[in-house]
Amino acid sequence: MLEKKESTSLPAPPEPEVLFRINPNPEMPSLPSLQDTTRINVRYPLIEPYAYAHIYWDQATNELVYQVEEPPLNESEAMLLETIENGIFELLNISFINVSDTNIIVAYLEKNIKVLLAELGVKVTEEIFLKLIYYVYRDFVGLNEIEPLMKDYFIEDIECNGANTPLYLVHRKYRNLRTNIIFNDMEKLSSFVEKLAQKCGKYVSYANPILDGRLPDNSRVNATYSQEISSRGPTFTIRKFTSEPWSPIKLMQFKTVSPEILAYLWLMIEYESNFVIIGGTGSGKTSLLNSLAFFIPPAARVVSIEDTHELSLLHENWLPSVSREATGVGAEGKFGEVDLFTLLKESFRQRPDYVIVGEIRGKEAFVLFQGAASGHPSACTMHAENVDTMIRRLETPPISLPASLVETIDIVCAITQAKVHGETVRKLREVTEIISVGETQDSIKTNTPFVWDPASDNFFFKTESYMFEKLVKRYGLSREFLQREFMLRSQLLMELYRQNITNYKEVQDIINAYYKTPQTVLKRFNIRM
């Protein structure tokens, strides 16, 4: 008979000792909002303590510029770095660098760089060694020259228009800025676009010169590979996304929306209304869609469908789907392609309570609004400046929806970029209720319960709501109940704003709790029913 013994747990292996250390979460400063841009001069860490952003007014060009400051290398140090990087290419297993643990990666690089230096018979000071490690880490583990930009919370877009021209970026605070980063070598830029493709798990070549993909950190990449596509050579645009979704309260902090608008949309989403978010490129459509998804009831089955994965929901019962490009071409056409249309058709077999489409452009709209007409509440975004433009796009090719399906849209949220006191901001310009859509443009009937006034920078709303009346008829709710819920939720959202409760997980937990025990939540925040 075997004797039972307690198992002895082995001690955890010691973490590798490394000289090179970076602060993964440097403190973000509060950047000044100055109408006089000539007085702006700020510096903050990107890859601390090695790379910093310096934003200042350039007297020579009379513009605000963004400078990446990295450890300087003299000529001999630059030549040594080039030798080391060539040695790494030839001798080391670069695939090892896909390991996610930064300490393991750095320890591996440090060990092998020391070996390379020993073989070269070169001795360097610790200061120079750490500089060399930084650049090797940046170029092999990161994204080369733009790695510091990828670490900047304030950057929305990184734009390269070809070789021998500065990179530009879109800054959350200071908008379009020229940087000091330039790809002077066409071959090096082509190699970098290949690296972007590899990071996205895709392939780019002269035969397939357009790249559309997503980096491991969920940043969206669009790139071209050859001069035949762009006369300046390879190009790329990277759209960065925040690692955490913006909660509705965060949008209130940015003054994009008011608590009344959010309370109204909360009610509409709870009672299964269909809505479309419209706006121009970079206006914040997807961010608003993600924030409004916080209001979907916690137990609801949510299916999302996108070209590239941008939405980030906290719902456990969420099925995210992403389209896929063709993997080849066969006798019957494209092989292996899974487009939005196919995903959307399949989604209605998955018994969704809510269907979310990242952006509609073509025939998938027909399936989406047919589903909405058959009782599946739906939400999507679309490029359009106003409701009239949206309806014209829906009713004309390539979408060609009949007016009866366009009428399944209950609410249209129009978001825009605007200038307020000289600062570029995002605003939910208006919320429009669709009453009816006839065969002609003049027969469109709408009601606008919420509107933003650019002159006073205030949101105004009126108590007459077509959708409230619709909910009264559809669900047998009383007008008094809807008005009371609207006021209570407005107060709750305002109280979260006052108490600076913006964390997406905490906000989601409070909204979920309100669905289950509203009295408890209201009591917690001292709101009288």
XYZ file of C-alpha atoms in Angstrom:
529
model
C 0.000 0.000 0.000
C 1.377 3.328 -1.055
C 2.014 5.868 1.661
C 0.371 9.236 1.079
C 2.726 12.147 1.216
C 2.174 15.824 0.774
C 3.563 17.048 -2.515
C 6.477 19.407 -2.215
C 6.060 22.544 -4.348
C 9.171 23.578 -6.177
C 10.372 27.133 -5.639
C 9.699 29.514 -8.491
C 12.732 30.096 -10.717
C 14.479 33.366 -9.959
C 13.818 36.245 -12.313
C 16.747 36.882 -14.635
C 19.038 39.682 -13.533
C 19.041 42.535 -16.006
C 20.771 45.901 -16.153
C 18.338 47.392 -18.648
C 15.043 48.361 -17.040
C 12.206 50.525 -18.297
C 9.165 51.914 -16.555
C 6.194 50.316 -18.376
C 3.688 52.792 -16.900
C 5.243 56.263 -16.726
C 3.101 58.931 -15.116
C 1.177 60.953 -17.676
C 1.270 64.693 -17.112
C -1.621 67.115 -17.261
C -0.928 68.955 -20.506
C -1.699 72.690 -20.616
C -4.461 74.056 -22.842
C -2.990 77.314 -24.080
C -4.669 79.458 -26.717
C -1.252 80.936 -27.441
C 0.488 77.869 -28.911
C 3.815 79.740 -29.061
C 4.031 79.331 -25.262
C 3.639 75.514 -25.291
C 6.781 73.708 -24.153
C 6.103 70.323 -22.533
C 8.182 67.187 -22.061
C 6.940 63.821 -20.789
C 8.233 60.206 -20.703
C 7.461 57.603 -23.351
C 9.939 54.788 -22.594
C 11.303 55.933 -19.254
C 14.178 56.672 -18.671
C 15.340 56.497 -22.301
C 12.770 58.152 -24.596
C 10.761 61.338 -24.052
C 8.302 63.458 -26.013
C 9.091 67.153 -26.339
C 6.332 69.363 -27.758
C 7.263 72.984 -28.365
C 6.837 75.938 -30.712
C 9.436 75.849 -33.493
C 10.491 79.437 -34.206
C 12.138 78.449 -37.506
C 8.972 76.985 -39.054
C 6.366 78.822 -36.927
C 4.540 75.665 -35.917
C 4.058 73.353 -32.966
C 6.285 70.282 -33.354
C 6.726 66.918 -31.656
C 10.281 65.765 -31.012
C 11.240 62.284 -29.836
C 14.273 62.564 -27.565
C 16.386 59.416 -27.300
C 19.898 58.699 -25.951
C 22.385 60.325 -28.356
C 24.916 58.121 -30.158
C 28.212 59.428 -31.475
C 29.645 58.076 -34.748
C 31.613 55.200 -33.194
C 28.649 54.172 -31.009
C 26.317 54.208 -34.033
C 28.737 52.009 -35.991
C 29.012 49.604 -33.042
C 25.207 49.428 -32.786
C 24.955 48.599 -36.496
C 27.537 45.809 -36.073
C 25.649 44.377 -33.082
C 22.289 44.461 -34.883
C 23.804 42.727 -37.928
C 25.235 40.102 -35.583
C 21.820 39.584 -33.972
C 20.251 39.072 -37.409
C 22.841 36.450 -38.320
C 23.383 34.610 -35.057
C 20.372 34.800 -32.771
C 16.966 33.146 -32.766
C 14.818 36.222 -33.319
C 11.585 34.235 -32.913
C 12.488 33.916 -29.222
C 11.773 37.620 -28.910
C 8.043 36.870 -29.289
C 8.099 35.867 -25.608
C 5.776 38.222 -23.700
C 7.840 38.518 -20.498
C 9.955 41.659 -20.934
C 12.545 40.611 -18.324
C 13.205 37.320 -20.141
C 13.581 39.124 -23.472
C 15.948 41.723 -22.028
C 18.016 39.086 -20.211
C 18.314 37.139 -23.464
C 19.400 40.243 -25.388
C 21.839 41.368 -22.698
C 23.526 37.975 -22.533
C 23.986 37.712 -26.288
C 25.086 41.314 -26.765
C 27.790 40.720 -24.140
C 28.879 37.659 -26.145
C 28.970 39.689 -29.357
C 30.981 42.480 -27.716
C 33.429 39.917 -26.330
C 33.860 38.360 -29.781
C 34.483 41.810 -31.237
C 36.974 42.532 -28.487
C 35.115 45.722 -27.561
C 34.758 47.026 -24.005
C 32.180 49.695 -23.246
C 31.021 51.560 -20.159
C 27.735 50.658 -18.488
C 26.204 53.892 -19.811
C 27.045 53.028 -23.434
C 25.997 49.393 -22.907
C 22.559 50.494 -21.693
C 22.190 52.813 -24.691
C 23.022 49.948 -27.030
C 20.521 47.674 -25.247
C 17.818 50.333 -25.592
C 18.253 50.625 -29.353
C 18.431 46.846 -29.825
C 15.294 46.435 -27.708
C 13.562 49.216 -29.660
C 14.484 47.788 -33.079
C 13.973 44.064 -32.438
C 11.231 43.856 -29.832
C 9.515 47.145 -30.684
C 8.698 48.989 -33.884
C 12.022 50.677 -34.561
C 11.954 54.480 -34.770
C 8.224 54.718 -34.035
C 8.310 52.551 -30.881
C 8.350 55.638 -28.595
C 5.306 57.002 -30.460
C 3.489 53.715 -29.883
C 3.951 54.230 -26.136
C 2.441 57.732 -26.129
C -1.055 57.662 -24.619
C -1.874 61.002 -26.233
C -1.272 59.893 -29.837
C -4.251 58.803 -31.936
C -2.669 58.407 -35.395
C 0.864 58.027 -36.760
C 1.225 58.982 -40.427
C 4.132 58.268 -42.803
C 3.672 59.732 -46.282
C 6.752 58.078 -47.794
C 10.548 58.297 -47.695
C 12.469 61.532 -47.040
C 9.504 63.284 -45.437
C 8.749 63.762 -41.713
C 6.226 61.571 -39.956
C 3.129 63.401 -38.715
C 0.846 62.437 -35.878
C -2.540 63.314 -34.451
C -2.212 64.242 -30.769
C -5.250 64.102 -28.477
C -4.401 67.510 -27.056
C -2.537 69.390 -29.787
C -3.880 67.625 -32.925
C -1.693 67.527 -36.073
C 2.024 67.724 -35.304
C 5.171 67.246 -37.371
C 7.755 64.935 -35.797
C 11.541 64.698 -36.090
C 11.316 61.098 -37.368
C 12.183 60.598 -41.066
C 12.801 57.409 -43.046
C 15.578 58.577 -45.373
C 16.219 55.154 -46.909
C 13.583 53.727 -49.293
C 14.802 50.159 -48.740
C 14.696 50.598 -44.961
C 11.130 51.932 -45.176
C 10.094 48.953 -47.346
C 11.644 46.627 -44.770
C 9.726 48.384 -42.000
C 6.407 47.932 -43.845
C 7.270 44.224 -44.166
C 7.849 44.175 -40.398
C 4.443 45.769 -39.819
C 2.870 43.063 -41.977
C 4.634 40.332 -39.999
C 3.482 41.849 -36.697
C -0.084 41.834 -38.099
C 0.255 38.207 -39.188
C -0.131 39.253 -42.832
C 1.915 39.327 -46.023
C 2.816 42.294 -48.218
C 4.752 42.270 -51.511
C 4.905 43.879 -54.940
C 2.146 41.498 -56.030
C 0.065 42.307 -52.950
C 1.128 45.889 -52.092
C -1.678 47.002 -49.744
C -1.693 46.063 -46.069
C -4.723 46.358 -43.823
C -4.253 44.714 -40.449
C -3.973 44.930 -36.701
C -0.893 44.974 -34.489
C -0.669 42.868 -31.291
C -1.652 45.939 -29.203
C -4.841 46.264 -31.366
C -3.589 49.332 -33.254
C -4.959 49.419 -36.803
C -2.467 49.551 -39.689
C -2.967 50.607 -43.281
C 0.152 50.584 -45.463
C 1.306 50.567 -49.070
C 4.454 48.781 -50.159
C 5.787 50.139 -53.444
C 6.287 53.335 -55.455
C 3.747 52.065 -57.981
C 1.076 52.665 -55.338
C 2.519 55.842 -53.795
C 5.022 58.017 -55.665
C 6.939 58.786 -52.445
C 7.493 55.116 -51.742
C 6.020 52.894 -49.011
C 3.572 54.576 -46.642
C 1.782 53.627 -43.445
C -0.894 54.977 -41.143
C -1.359 53.550 -37.654
C -4.546 54.254 -35.696
C -3.856 53.713 -32.002
C -6.575 52.735 -29.577
C -6.620 53.121 -25.832
C -5.901 49.874 -23.987
C -9.047 50.452 -21.937
C -12.404 51.433 -23.484
C -13.739 54.850 -22.582
C -16.653 54.634 -20.213
C -19.696 56.896 -20.689
C -18.440 58.992 -17.761
C -15.121 59.477 -19.548
C -17.038 60.934 -22.498
C -18.748 63.305 -20.051
C -15.317 64.392 -18.810
C -14.313 65.171 -22.397
C -17.622 67.102 -22.714
C -18.526 64.967 -25.715
C -21.962 64.197 -24.260
C -24.235 65.320 -21.442
C -25.708 63.090 -18.696
C -29.191 63.674 -20.136
C -28.148 62.346 -23.555
C -26.590 59.264 -21.966
C -29.636 58.641 -19.755
C -31.911 58.877 -22.806
C -29.744 56.480 -24.851
C -29.510 54.122 -21.859
C -33.297 53.841 -21.832
C -33.434 53.386 -25.602
C -30.821 50.610 -25.536
C -32.494 48.829 -22.609
C -35.770 48.795 -24.541
C -34.172 47.411 -27.704
C -34.105 50.421 -29.989
C -32.012 50.413 -33.174
C -29.457 53.175 -33.548
C -26.803 54.365 -35.987
C -23.799 56.547 -35.139
C -22.721 58.788 -38.007
C -19.795 61.162 -38.479
C -16.624 61.795 -40.441
C -13.287 59.995 -40.277
C -11.710 60.259 -36.826
C -14.793 61.859 -35.287
C -15.053 59.183 -32.570
C -17.849 56.962 -33.916
C -16.380 53.673 -32.681
C -15.440 55.111 -29.271
C -19.021 56.345 -28.813
C -20.434 52.989 -29.947
C -18.213 51.173 -27.452
C -19.278 53.518 -24.640
C -22.976 53.089 -25.406
C -22.509 49.298 -25.310
C -21.980 49.737 -21.532
C -25.783 50.193 -21.332
C -26.650 46.798 -22.827
C -28.253 44.624 -20.107
C -25.598 42.412 -18.454
C -27.130 39.024 -19.340
C -27.925 39.914 -22.962
C -26.325 37.941 -25.788
C -24.251 40.411 -27.839
C -22.764 39.613 -31.248
C -20.349 42.139 -32.760
C -19.065 42.064 -36.344
C -16.140 44.149 -37.592
C -13.603 44.443 -40.382
C -10.847 44.938 -37.830
C -11.282 44.309 -34.116
C -11.859 47.657 -32.372
C -14.746 47.115 -29.961
C -13.986 46.058 -26.400
C -17.026 45.018 -24.385
C -17.063 43.790 -20.787
C -20.155 41.608 -21.279
C -19.465 37.945 -20.570
C -22.128 36.871 -23.070
C -20.355 38.633 -25.965
C -19.352 36.945 -29.213
C -16.901 39.122 -31.189
C -16.488 38.305 -34.906
C -13.960 39.733 -37.374
C -14.006 39.391 -41.163
C -11.148 37.675 -42.973
C -9.542 38.390 -46.324
C -9.200 35.709 -48.995
C -6.299 33.317 -48.465
C -6.096 32.482 -52.166
C -7.878 32.498 -55.515
C -9.512 29.392 -56.948
C -11.592 28.505 -59.973
C -14.722 29.788 -58.258
C -13.199 33.095 -57.177
C -11.708 34.151 -53.859
C -10.871 31.294 -51.529
C -11.218 31.505 -47.765
C -12.778 34.992 -47.626
C -15.231 35.649 -44.794
C -16.798 39.077 -45.259
C -19.166 41.145 -43.095
C -22.154 39.970 -45.133
C -21.392 36.299 -44.385
C -20.708 36.941 -40.692
C -23.891 38.944 -40.331
C -26.026 36.231 -41.934
C -24.523 33.662 -39.577
C -24.958 35.914 -36.538
C -28.741 35.655 -36.639
C -28.411 31.888 -36.121
C -26.549 32.588 -32.873
C -29.665 33.964 -31.144
C -28.320 37.457 -30.460
C -30.182 39.888 -28.241
C -28.100 42.745 -29.703
C -26.169 42.897 -32.985
C -23.375 45.447 -33.373
C -21.649 46.101 -36.705
C -18.471 48.193 -36.583
C -19.200 50.015 -39.844
C -21.632 49.388 -42.686
C -20.626 50.145 -46.275
C -22.413 47.715 -48.581
C -24.756 44.748 -48.869
C -24.343 43.801 -45.185
C -26.673 46.736 -44.366
C -29.566 44.869 -46.004
C -29.090 41.883 -43.670
C -28.589 44.114 -40.604
C -31.794 46.100 -41.094
C -33.782 43.022 -42.063
C -32.700 41.576 -38.732
C -33.704 44.811 -36.999
C -37.116 44.649 -38.676
C -37.577 41.087 -37.392
C -36.897 42.083 -33.775
C -33.125 41.930 -33.303
C -32.016 45.311 -31.881
C -29.044 46.550 -33.880
C -26.360 49.216 -33.724
C -23.712 50.302 -36.230
C -21.594 53.208 -37.413
C -21.570 54.860 -40.817
C -19.710 57.638 -42.610
C -22.194 60.498 -43.051
C -22.381 64.129 -41.941
C -26.119 64.292 -41.210
C -29.330 62.267 -41.274
C -30.258 63.281 -44.832
C -26.850 62.181 -46.130
C -27.119 58.906 -44.216
C -30.529 58.103 -45.699
C -29.334 58.967 -49.235
C -26.363 56.599 -48.780
C -28.631 53.827 -47.498
C -31.123 54.193 -50.338
C -28.635 54.407 -53.221
C -26.098 51.847 -54.568
C -24.164 49.954 -53.363
C -26.508 49.604 -50.361
C -29.890 50.264 -52.017
C -32.186 49.774 -49.018
C -35.930 50.285 -49.476
C -37.485 53.057 -47.387
C -39.368 50.467 -45.302
C -36.067 49.035 -44.007
C -34.502 52.464 -43.417
C -37.479 53.157 -41.132
C -36.299 50.390 -38.791
C -33.677 52.885 -37.538
C -35.002 54.464 -34.361
C -32.190 56.867 -33.433
C -29.278 58.536 -35.225
C -26.376 59.980 -33.198
C -24.293 62.475 -35.182
C -20.797 62.992 -33.752
C -18.342 65.564 -35.053
C -14.974 67.204 -34.512
C -15.320 70.883 -33.688
C -13.281 73.852 -32.501
C -14.176 75.196 -29.054
C -12.080 78.102 -27.764
C -9.394 77.226 -30.281
C -9.199 73.579 -29.158
C -10.306 70.633 -31.323
C -12.903 68.544 -29.480
C -15.387 65.778 -30.255
C -19.061 66.536 -29.725
C -22.243 64.545 -30.079
C -23.781 67.210 -32.275
C -27.349 65.930 -32.221
C -29.549 62.959 -31.463
C -32.305 62.472 -34.025
C -35.350 60.212 -33.872
C -36.542 58.773 -37.199
C -40.319 59.064 -37.445
C -40.870 58.040 -41.086
C -38.952 57.753 -44.346
C -40.932 58.237 -47.547
C -39.926 57.753 -51.156
C -38.722 61.342 -51.560
C -36.248 63.449 -49.604
C -38.995 65.886 -48.579
C -41.033 63.089 -46.996
C -38.459 62.293 -44.280
C -39.886 63.085 -40.832
C -37.612 63.344 -37.785
C -37.550 64.698 -34.255
C -34.392 66.053 -32.587
C -34.641 65.811 -28.782
C -30.972 66.712 -28.167
C -28.702 69.207 -29.865
C -25.332 70.786 -29.123
C -25.064 74.569 -29.454
C -21.527 75.507 -30.618
C -21.979 79.173 -29.668
C -22.511 78.456 -25.952
C -20.927 74.961 -25.927
C -24.031 73.634 -24.170
C -26.328 70.674 -24.827
C -30.038 71.411 -25.057
C -32.901 68.937 -24.926
C -36.660 69.071 -25.189
C -39.122 66.908 -23.292
C -41.129 65.887 -26.379
C -39.746 62.555 -27.520
C -41.229 60.454 -30.309
C -39.320 57.435 -29.006
C -40.852 57.778 -25.542
C -44.289 57.611 -27.146
C -43.159 54.611 -29.184
C -42.007 52.791 -26.021
C -45.326 53.579 -24.333
C -47.178 51.846 -27.191
C -44.679 49.009 -27.692
C -44.157 47.980 -24.046
C -47.154 49.429 -22.236
C -44.927 51.695 -20.132
C -46.309 54.870 -18.628
C -44.952 58.291 -19.606
C -44.440 59.022 -15.917
C -42.256 55.918 -15.516
C -40.081 56.865 -18.510
C -39.677 60.452 -17.310
C -38.804 59.291 -13.789
C -36.242 56.774 -15.084
C -34.780 59.413 -17.363
C -34.293 61.816 -14.442
C -32.929 59.153 -12.041
C -30.381 57.879 -14.564
C -29.347 61.427 -15.440
C -28.709 62.118 -11.749
C -26.817 58.847 -11.317
C -24.518 59.558 -14.274
C -23.962 63.101 -13.010
C -23.073 61.780 -9.573
C -20.536 59.369 -11.079
C -19.058 62.323 -12.928
C -18.899 64.440 -9.743
C -17.191 61.627 -7.849
C -14.734 61.091 -10.729
C -15.764 57.453 -11.193
C -14.542 56.917 -14.748
C -12.821 53.516 -14.661
C -14.524 51.349 -17.265
C -14.821 48.279 -15.017
C -16.247 50.231 -12.090
C -18.718 52.097 -14.301
C -19.826 48.837 -15.952
C -20.340 47.214 -12.535
C -22.534 50.134 -11.394
C -24.644 50.022 -14.572
C -25.039 46.239 -14.248
C -26.000 46.649 -10.585
C -28.644 49.223 -11.560
C -30.296 46.651 -13.809
C -30.511 44.186 -10.909
C -31.121 46.364 -7.815
C -31.690 49.995 -8.816
C -32.789 51.032 -5.314
C -29.462 49.888 -3.832
C -27.454 51.829 -6.406
C -29.515 54.993 -5.984
C -29.233 54.756 -2.194
C -25.442 54.340 -2.465
C -25.212 57.645 -4.339
C -27.865 59.430 -2.208
C -30.357 59.797 -5.056
C -34.003 59.913 -4.007
C -36.482 57.895 -6.028
